[in-house]
Every structure is written in C-alpha cells, then in structure tokens.
mmCIF file of C-alpha atoms and ligand atoms in Angstrom:
data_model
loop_
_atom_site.group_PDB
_atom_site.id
_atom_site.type_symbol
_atom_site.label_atom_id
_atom_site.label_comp_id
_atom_site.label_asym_id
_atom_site.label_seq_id
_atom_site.Cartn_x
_atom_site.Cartn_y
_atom_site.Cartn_z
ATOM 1 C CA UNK A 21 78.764 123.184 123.195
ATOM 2 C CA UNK A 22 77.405 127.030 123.163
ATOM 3 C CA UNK A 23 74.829 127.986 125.392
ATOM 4 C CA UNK A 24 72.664 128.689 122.481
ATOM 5 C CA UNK A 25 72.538 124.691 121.049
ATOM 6 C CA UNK A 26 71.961 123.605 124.909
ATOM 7 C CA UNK A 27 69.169 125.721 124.659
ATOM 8 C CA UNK A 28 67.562 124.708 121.193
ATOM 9 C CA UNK A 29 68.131 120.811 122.605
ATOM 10 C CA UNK A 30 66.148 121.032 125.333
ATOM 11 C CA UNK A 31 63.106 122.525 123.759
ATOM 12 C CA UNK A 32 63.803 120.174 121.035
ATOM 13 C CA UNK A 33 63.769 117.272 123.168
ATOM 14 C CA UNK A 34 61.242 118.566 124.970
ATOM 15 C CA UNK A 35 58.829 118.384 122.231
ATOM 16 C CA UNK A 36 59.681 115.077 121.030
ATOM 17 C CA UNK A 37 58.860 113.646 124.646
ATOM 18 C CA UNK A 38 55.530 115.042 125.050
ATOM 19 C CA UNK A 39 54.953 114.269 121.131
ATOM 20 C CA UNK A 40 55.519 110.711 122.304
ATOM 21 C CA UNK A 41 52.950 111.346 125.575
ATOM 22 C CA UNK A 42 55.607 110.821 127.558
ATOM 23 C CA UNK A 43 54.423 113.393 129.564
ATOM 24 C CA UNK A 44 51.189 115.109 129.752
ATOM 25 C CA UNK A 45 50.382 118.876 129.791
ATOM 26 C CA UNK A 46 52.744 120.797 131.866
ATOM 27 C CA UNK A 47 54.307 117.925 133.594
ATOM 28 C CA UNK A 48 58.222 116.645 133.497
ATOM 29 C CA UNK A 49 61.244 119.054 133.178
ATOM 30 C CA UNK A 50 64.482 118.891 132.120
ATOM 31 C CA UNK A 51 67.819 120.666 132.666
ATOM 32 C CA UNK A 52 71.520 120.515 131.988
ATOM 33 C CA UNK A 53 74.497 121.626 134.015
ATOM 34 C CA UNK A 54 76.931 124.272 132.472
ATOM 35 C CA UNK A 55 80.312 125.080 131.996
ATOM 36 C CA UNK A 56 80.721 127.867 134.528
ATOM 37 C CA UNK A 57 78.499 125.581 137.103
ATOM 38 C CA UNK A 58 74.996 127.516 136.345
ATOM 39 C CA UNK A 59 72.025 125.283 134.989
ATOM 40 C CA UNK A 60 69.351 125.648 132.088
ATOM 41 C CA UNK A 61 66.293 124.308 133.098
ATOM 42 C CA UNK A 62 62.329 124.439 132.175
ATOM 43 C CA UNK A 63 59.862 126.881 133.389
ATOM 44 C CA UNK A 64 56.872 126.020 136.188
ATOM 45 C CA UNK A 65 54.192 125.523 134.437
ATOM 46 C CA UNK A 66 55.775 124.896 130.978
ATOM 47 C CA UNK A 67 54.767 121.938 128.823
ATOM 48 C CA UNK A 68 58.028 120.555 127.407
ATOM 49 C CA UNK A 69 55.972 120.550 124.256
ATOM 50 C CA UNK A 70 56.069 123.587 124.094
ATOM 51 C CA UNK A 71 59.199 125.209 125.379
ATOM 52 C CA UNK A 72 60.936 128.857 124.385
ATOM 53 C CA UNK A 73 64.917 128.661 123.907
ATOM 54 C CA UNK A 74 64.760 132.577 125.364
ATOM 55 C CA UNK A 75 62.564 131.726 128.200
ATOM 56 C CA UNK A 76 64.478 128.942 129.765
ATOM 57 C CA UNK A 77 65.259 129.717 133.336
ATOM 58 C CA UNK A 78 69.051 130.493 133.676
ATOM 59 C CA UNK A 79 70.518 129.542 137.273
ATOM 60 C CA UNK A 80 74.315 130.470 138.896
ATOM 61 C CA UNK A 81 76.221 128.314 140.274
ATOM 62 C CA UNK A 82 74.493 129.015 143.630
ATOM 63 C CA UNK A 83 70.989 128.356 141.815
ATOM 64 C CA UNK A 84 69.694 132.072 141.722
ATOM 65 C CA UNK A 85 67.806 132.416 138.261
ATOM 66 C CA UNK A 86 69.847 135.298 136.391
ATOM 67 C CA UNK A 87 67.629 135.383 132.982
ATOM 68 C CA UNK A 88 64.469 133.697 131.874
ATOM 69 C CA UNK A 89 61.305 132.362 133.535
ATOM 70 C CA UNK A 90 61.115 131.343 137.169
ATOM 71 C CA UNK A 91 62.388 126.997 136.971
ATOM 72 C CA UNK A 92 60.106 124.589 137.506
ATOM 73 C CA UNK A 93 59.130 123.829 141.403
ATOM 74 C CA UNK A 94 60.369 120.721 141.235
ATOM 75 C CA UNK A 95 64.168 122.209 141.098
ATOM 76 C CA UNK A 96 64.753 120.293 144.709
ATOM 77 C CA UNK A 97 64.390 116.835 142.224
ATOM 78 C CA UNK A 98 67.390 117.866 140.072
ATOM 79 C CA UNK A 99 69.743 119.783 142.965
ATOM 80 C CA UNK A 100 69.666 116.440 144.909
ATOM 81 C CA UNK A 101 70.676 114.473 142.010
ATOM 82 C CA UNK A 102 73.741 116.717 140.953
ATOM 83 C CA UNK A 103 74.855 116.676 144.329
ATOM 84 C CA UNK A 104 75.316 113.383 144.196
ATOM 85 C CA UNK A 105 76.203 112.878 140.889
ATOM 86 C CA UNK A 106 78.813 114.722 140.133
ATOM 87 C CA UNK A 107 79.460 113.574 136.357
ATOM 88 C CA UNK A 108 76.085 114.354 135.471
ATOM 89 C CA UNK A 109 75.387 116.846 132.672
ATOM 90 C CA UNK A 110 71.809 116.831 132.116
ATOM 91 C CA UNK A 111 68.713 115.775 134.469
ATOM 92 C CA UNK A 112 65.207 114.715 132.755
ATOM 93 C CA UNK A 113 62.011 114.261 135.011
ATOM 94 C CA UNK A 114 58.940 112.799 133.210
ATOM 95 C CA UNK A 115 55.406 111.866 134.501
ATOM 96 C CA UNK A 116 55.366 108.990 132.226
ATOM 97 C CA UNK A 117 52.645 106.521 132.449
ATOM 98 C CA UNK A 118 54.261 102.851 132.628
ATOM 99 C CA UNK A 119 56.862 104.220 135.145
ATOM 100 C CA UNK A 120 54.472 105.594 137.268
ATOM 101 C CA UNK A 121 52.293 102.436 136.944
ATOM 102 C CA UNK A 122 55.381 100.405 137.886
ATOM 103 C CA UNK A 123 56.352 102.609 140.710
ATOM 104 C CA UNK A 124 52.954 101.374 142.382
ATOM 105 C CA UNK A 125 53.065 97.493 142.504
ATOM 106 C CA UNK A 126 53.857 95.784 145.895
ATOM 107 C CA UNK A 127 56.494 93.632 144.733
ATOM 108 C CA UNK A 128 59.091 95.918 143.515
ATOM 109 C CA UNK A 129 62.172 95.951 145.394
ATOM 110 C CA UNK A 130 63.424 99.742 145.898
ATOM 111 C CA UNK A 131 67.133 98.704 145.039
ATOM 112 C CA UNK A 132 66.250 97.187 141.887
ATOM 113 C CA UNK A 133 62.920 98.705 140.761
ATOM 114 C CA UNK A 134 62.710 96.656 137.362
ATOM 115 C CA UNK A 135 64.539 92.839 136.697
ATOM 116 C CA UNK A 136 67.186 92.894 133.688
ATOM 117 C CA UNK A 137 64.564 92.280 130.720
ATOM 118 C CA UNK A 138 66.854 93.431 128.483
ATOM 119 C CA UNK A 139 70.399 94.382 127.267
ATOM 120 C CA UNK A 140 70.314 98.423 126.727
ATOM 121 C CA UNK A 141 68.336 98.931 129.781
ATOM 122 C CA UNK A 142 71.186 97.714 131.734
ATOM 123 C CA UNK A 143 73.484 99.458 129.276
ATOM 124 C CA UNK A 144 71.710 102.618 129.317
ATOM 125 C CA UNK A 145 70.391 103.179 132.695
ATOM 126 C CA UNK A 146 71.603 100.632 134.595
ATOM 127 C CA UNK A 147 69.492 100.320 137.767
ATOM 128 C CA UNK A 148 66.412 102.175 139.218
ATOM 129 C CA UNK A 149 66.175 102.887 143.033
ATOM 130 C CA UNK A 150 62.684 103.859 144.180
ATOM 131 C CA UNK A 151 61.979 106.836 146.827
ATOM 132 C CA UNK A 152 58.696 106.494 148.894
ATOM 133 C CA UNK A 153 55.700 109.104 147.879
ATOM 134 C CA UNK A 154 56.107 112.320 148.837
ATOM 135 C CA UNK A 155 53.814 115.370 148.275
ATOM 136 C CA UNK A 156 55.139 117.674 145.283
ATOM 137 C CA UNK A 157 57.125 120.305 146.504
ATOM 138 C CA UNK A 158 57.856 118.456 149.855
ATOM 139 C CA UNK A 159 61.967 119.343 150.502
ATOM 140 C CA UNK A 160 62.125 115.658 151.699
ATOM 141 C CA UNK A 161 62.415 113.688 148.539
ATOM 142 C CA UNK A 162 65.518 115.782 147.864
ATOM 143 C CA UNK A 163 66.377 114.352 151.043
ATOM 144 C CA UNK A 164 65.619 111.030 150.438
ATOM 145 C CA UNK A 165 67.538 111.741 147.087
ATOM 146 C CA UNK A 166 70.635 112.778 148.545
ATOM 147 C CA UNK A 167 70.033 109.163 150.848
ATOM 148 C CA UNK A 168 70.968 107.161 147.839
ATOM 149 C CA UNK A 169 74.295 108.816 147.894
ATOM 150 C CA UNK A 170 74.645 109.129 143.957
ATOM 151 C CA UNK A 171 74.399 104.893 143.539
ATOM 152 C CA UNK A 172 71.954 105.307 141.009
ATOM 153 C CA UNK A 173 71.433 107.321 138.083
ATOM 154 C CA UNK A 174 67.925 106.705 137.803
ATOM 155 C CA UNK A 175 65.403 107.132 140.600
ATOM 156 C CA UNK A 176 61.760 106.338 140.501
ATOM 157 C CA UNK A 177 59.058 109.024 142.645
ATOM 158 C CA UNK A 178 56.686 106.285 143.914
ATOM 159 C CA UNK A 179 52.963 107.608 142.679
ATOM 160 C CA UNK A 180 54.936 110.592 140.232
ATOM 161 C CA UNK A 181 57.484 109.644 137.482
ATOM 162 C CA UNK A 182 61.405 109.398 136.904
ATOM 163 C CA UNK A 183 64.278 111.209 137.688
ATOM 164 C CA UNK A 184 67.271 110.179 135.333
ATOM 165 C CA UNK A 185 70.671 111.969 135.292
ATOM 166 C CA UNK A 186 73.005 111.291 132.431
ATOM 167 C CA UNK A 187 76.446 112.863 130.557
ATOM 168 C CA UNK A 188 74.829 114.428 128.291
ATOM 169 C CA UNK A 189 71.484 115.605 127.430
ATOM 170 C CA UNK A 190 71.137 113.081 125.113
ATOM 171 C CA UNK A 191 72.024 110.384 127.167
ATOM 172 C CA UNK A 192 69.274 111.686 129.903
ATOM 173 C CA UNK A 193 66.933 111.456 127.392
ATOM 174 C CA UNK A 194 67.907 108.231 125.888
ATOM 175 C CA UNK A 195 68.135 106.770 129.390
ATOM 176 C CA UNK A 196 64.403 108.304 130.325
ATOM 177 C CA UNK A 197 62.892 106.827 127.394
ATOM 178 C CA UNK A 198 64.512 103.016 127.923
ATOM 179 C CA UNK A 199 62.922 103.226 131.364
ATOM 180 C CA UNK A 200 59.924 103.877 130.425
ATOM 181 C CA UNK A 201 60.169 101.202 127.715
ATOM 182 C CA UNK A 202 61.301 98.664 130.155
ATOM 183 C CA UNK A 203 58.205 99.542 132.535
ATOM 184 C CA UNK A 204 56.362 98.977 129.640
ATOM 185 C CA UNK A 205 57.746 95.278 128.695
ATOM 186 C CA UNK A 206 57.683 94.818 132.452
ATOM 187 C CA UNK A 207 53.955 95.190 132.727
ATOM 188 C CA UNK A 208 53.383 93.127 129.725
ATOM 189 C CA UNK A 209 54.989 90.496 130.894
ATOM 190 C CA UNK A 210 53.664 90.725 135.033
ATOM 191 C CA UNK A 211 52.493 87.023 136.071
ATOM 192 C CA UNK A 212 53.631 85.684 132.713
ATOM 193 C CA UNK A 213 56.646 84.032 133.961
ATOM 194 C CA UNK A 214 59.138 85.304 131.430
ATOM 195 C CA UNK A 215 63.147 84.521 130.999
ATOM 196 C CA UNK A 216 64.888 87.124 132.259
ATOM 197 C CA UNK A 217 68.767 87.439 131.190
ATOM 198 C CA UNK A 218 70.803 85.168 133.163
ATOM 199 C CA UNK A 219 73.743 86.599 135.838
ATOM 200 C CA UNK A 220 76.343 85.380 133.675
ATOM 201 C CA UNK A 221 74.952 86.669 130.331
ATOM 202 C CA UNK A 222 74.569 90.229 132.993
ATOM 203 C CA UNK A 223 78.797 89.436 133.993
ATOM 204 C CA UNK A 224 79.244 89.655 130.103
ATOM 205 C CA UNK A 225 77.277 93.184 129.523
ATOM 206 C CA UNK A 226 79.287 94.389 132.607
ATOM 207 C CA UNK A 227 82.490 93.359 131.615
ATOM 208 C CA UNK A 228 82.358 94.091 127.945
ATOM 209 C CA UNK A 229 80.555 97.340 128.329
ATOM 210 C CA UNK A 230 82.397 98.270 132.078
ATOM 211 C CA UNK A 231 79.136 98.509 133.675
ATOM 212 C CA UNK A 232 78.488 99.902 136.747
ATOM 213 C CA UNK A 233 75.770 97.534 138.268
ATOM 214 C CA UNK A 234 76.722 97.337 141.747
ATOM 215 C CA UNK A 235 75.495 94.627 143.316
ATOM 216 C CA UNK A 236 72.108 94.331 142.267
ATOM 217 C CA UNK A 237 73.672 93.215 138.657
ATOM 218 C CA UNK A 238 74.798 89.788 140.049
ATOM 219 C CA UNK A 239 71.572 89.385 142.396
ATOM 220 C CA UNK A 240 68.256 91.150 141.237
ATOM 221 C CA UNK A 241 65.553 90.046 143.706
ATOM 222 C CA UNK A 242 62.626 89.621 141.117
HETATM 223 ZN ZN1 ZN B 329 56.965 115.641 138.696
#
C-alpha cells in the first residue's frame, strides 16, 4: 500500500472516530508501521478529527521525525507496543469514554479486563490487560508495556483510554471500536447477572477461528 493511501486512512479514520466521540478534542492518536521500518503517526495536539495527510509526523526506523509535525507525546504508548508486537501494523490510542469508565471499577482483573460478552470481541481483540495509572508522559507505562511481553494486543491505561495494536490499520480500528463497545455492554449489564458465553462455546471460537486466547479464554475470572 503507497505511503500516500496510509496517509489518507489515517486522517480518514481519524475523523470517523472522533465523529463517533470516540475521542474528544485533541485526544487519541494513531499510527502505522512502514515498509522500510519508519512510522506515520498523528501530531501533539492534533484532533484526529481533524487531521492533514501532509502534516502527519514521518519517523525512521530509529524514530527521528524526517517530515511533518512533531508526533504526538504519547509516542512512548505505541514504541512499547511494537516492540513487543512484532506483527503489528498499525497502533490506535483513544480516550474513549466506556473504556476509561471500565478501566476504573475495583473488580476488574488486569489479565482479563472485560468477561467474553460476546463473539467478535473475542474474535477481534481477544483479551485486554490493564496497566496501573500513570501520569501522561511518564516513560514508565512504556515500561509497564513492554512488562506484558507482547501477550496482549489490547491494553487498557487505568484512568486514560486504550492502546490496541492490529495488522492492519483497519483491524486497529475495528479492534478499538469493539472494545469500546464491549465496555459499553459491560456497564450495562454491571450487577445484572447476565450469561456470559460458556468455556466450551469460547473452545469453539478458538478452534474454528485459531484464536489466540491464552489462558484467560478457558478461565476468565469475572
Ligand atoms: Zn492518551
């Protein structure tokens, strides 16, 4: 894919997450890992609403911008996650509300941050670790990142938002958006008892669709 089209899908996804409020005024970023090992990624301070394809920061390989606008600060989020993920293409970050909400409550269990509610959430992201609070721009949450040792796709800032890695761009995004979703269905549902799917109808979704669960897909806590 050209250079070019990575750079009209970010601002295009951009703007259809904060058209959603998926992320309010210049929070969340995005970025995608290129061919020669360099990254695209969204400007500090830039609403993903509003995003310029010949303004996106431009990093080498050894992350030193080389055109564009300075990245966004929180460039330490995404670095981690690469690191340990090597397959990953793209990396979205989003200060979305019903993740956020979720990554507050006392009962969730860092390993498994939401219980399999549904299908595509296991399909599409998986499972969500959670990282303890950390003050933005504090080195130590790439740290605690790089702790997880690429086990998870999907991590959740405790008190700020998601990190999800994916393929593709699309697949970030897609990803981003079913965790949110799930928060969502996850705090409808708090304290109303509700049937969540059952390990063997989970040992069928990771057989038929070779799912990487781990363990946490035969024994979610919740
Ligand atoms: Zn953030």
């Amino acid at each position: 894919m050209s250079e070019a089209k990575i750079r009209d899908d970010i601002c295009r996804f951009g703007r259809s997450l904060f058209e959603r409020g998926l992320t309010p005024g210049s929070s969340g970023n995005i970025s995608v890992r290129l061919d020669d090992g360099g990254w695209l990624v969204t400007p500090t301070n830039a609403s993903l609403g509003f995003l310029d394809p010949a303004r996106l920061a431009r990093l080498d390989a050894s992350g030193t911008l080389i055109g564009g606008d300075p990245p966004t600060k929180e460039i330490p989020l995404h670095a981690s996650l690469y690191e340990t993920r090597r397959e990953a293409g793209a990396i979205v970050h989003l200060h979305s509300a019903h993740a956020v909400a979720v990554s507050m409550l006392p009962e969730v269990d860092p390993r498994a941050v939401l219980p399999p509610l549904t299908a595509y959430y296991l399909m599409r992201v998986g499972r969500t670790a959670l990282v303890p609070y950390y003050r933005p721009g504090d080195p130590a949450v790439a740290d605690a990142i790089r702790g997880l040792a690429g086990r998870y796709s999907a991590v959740l800032l405790a008190n700020h938002g998601p990190v999800v890695a994916g393929a593709s761009l699309e697949a970030a995004v897609f990803a981003t958006e079913e965790l949110e979703e799930t928060s969502r269905l996850y705090l409808l549902l708090r304290n109303l008892n509700p049937r969540y799917l059952t390990p063997e109808q989970i040992a069928d979704l990771q057989k038929t669709f070779k799912l990487d669960l781990g363990d946490e897909g035969e024994a979610h806590s919740h």
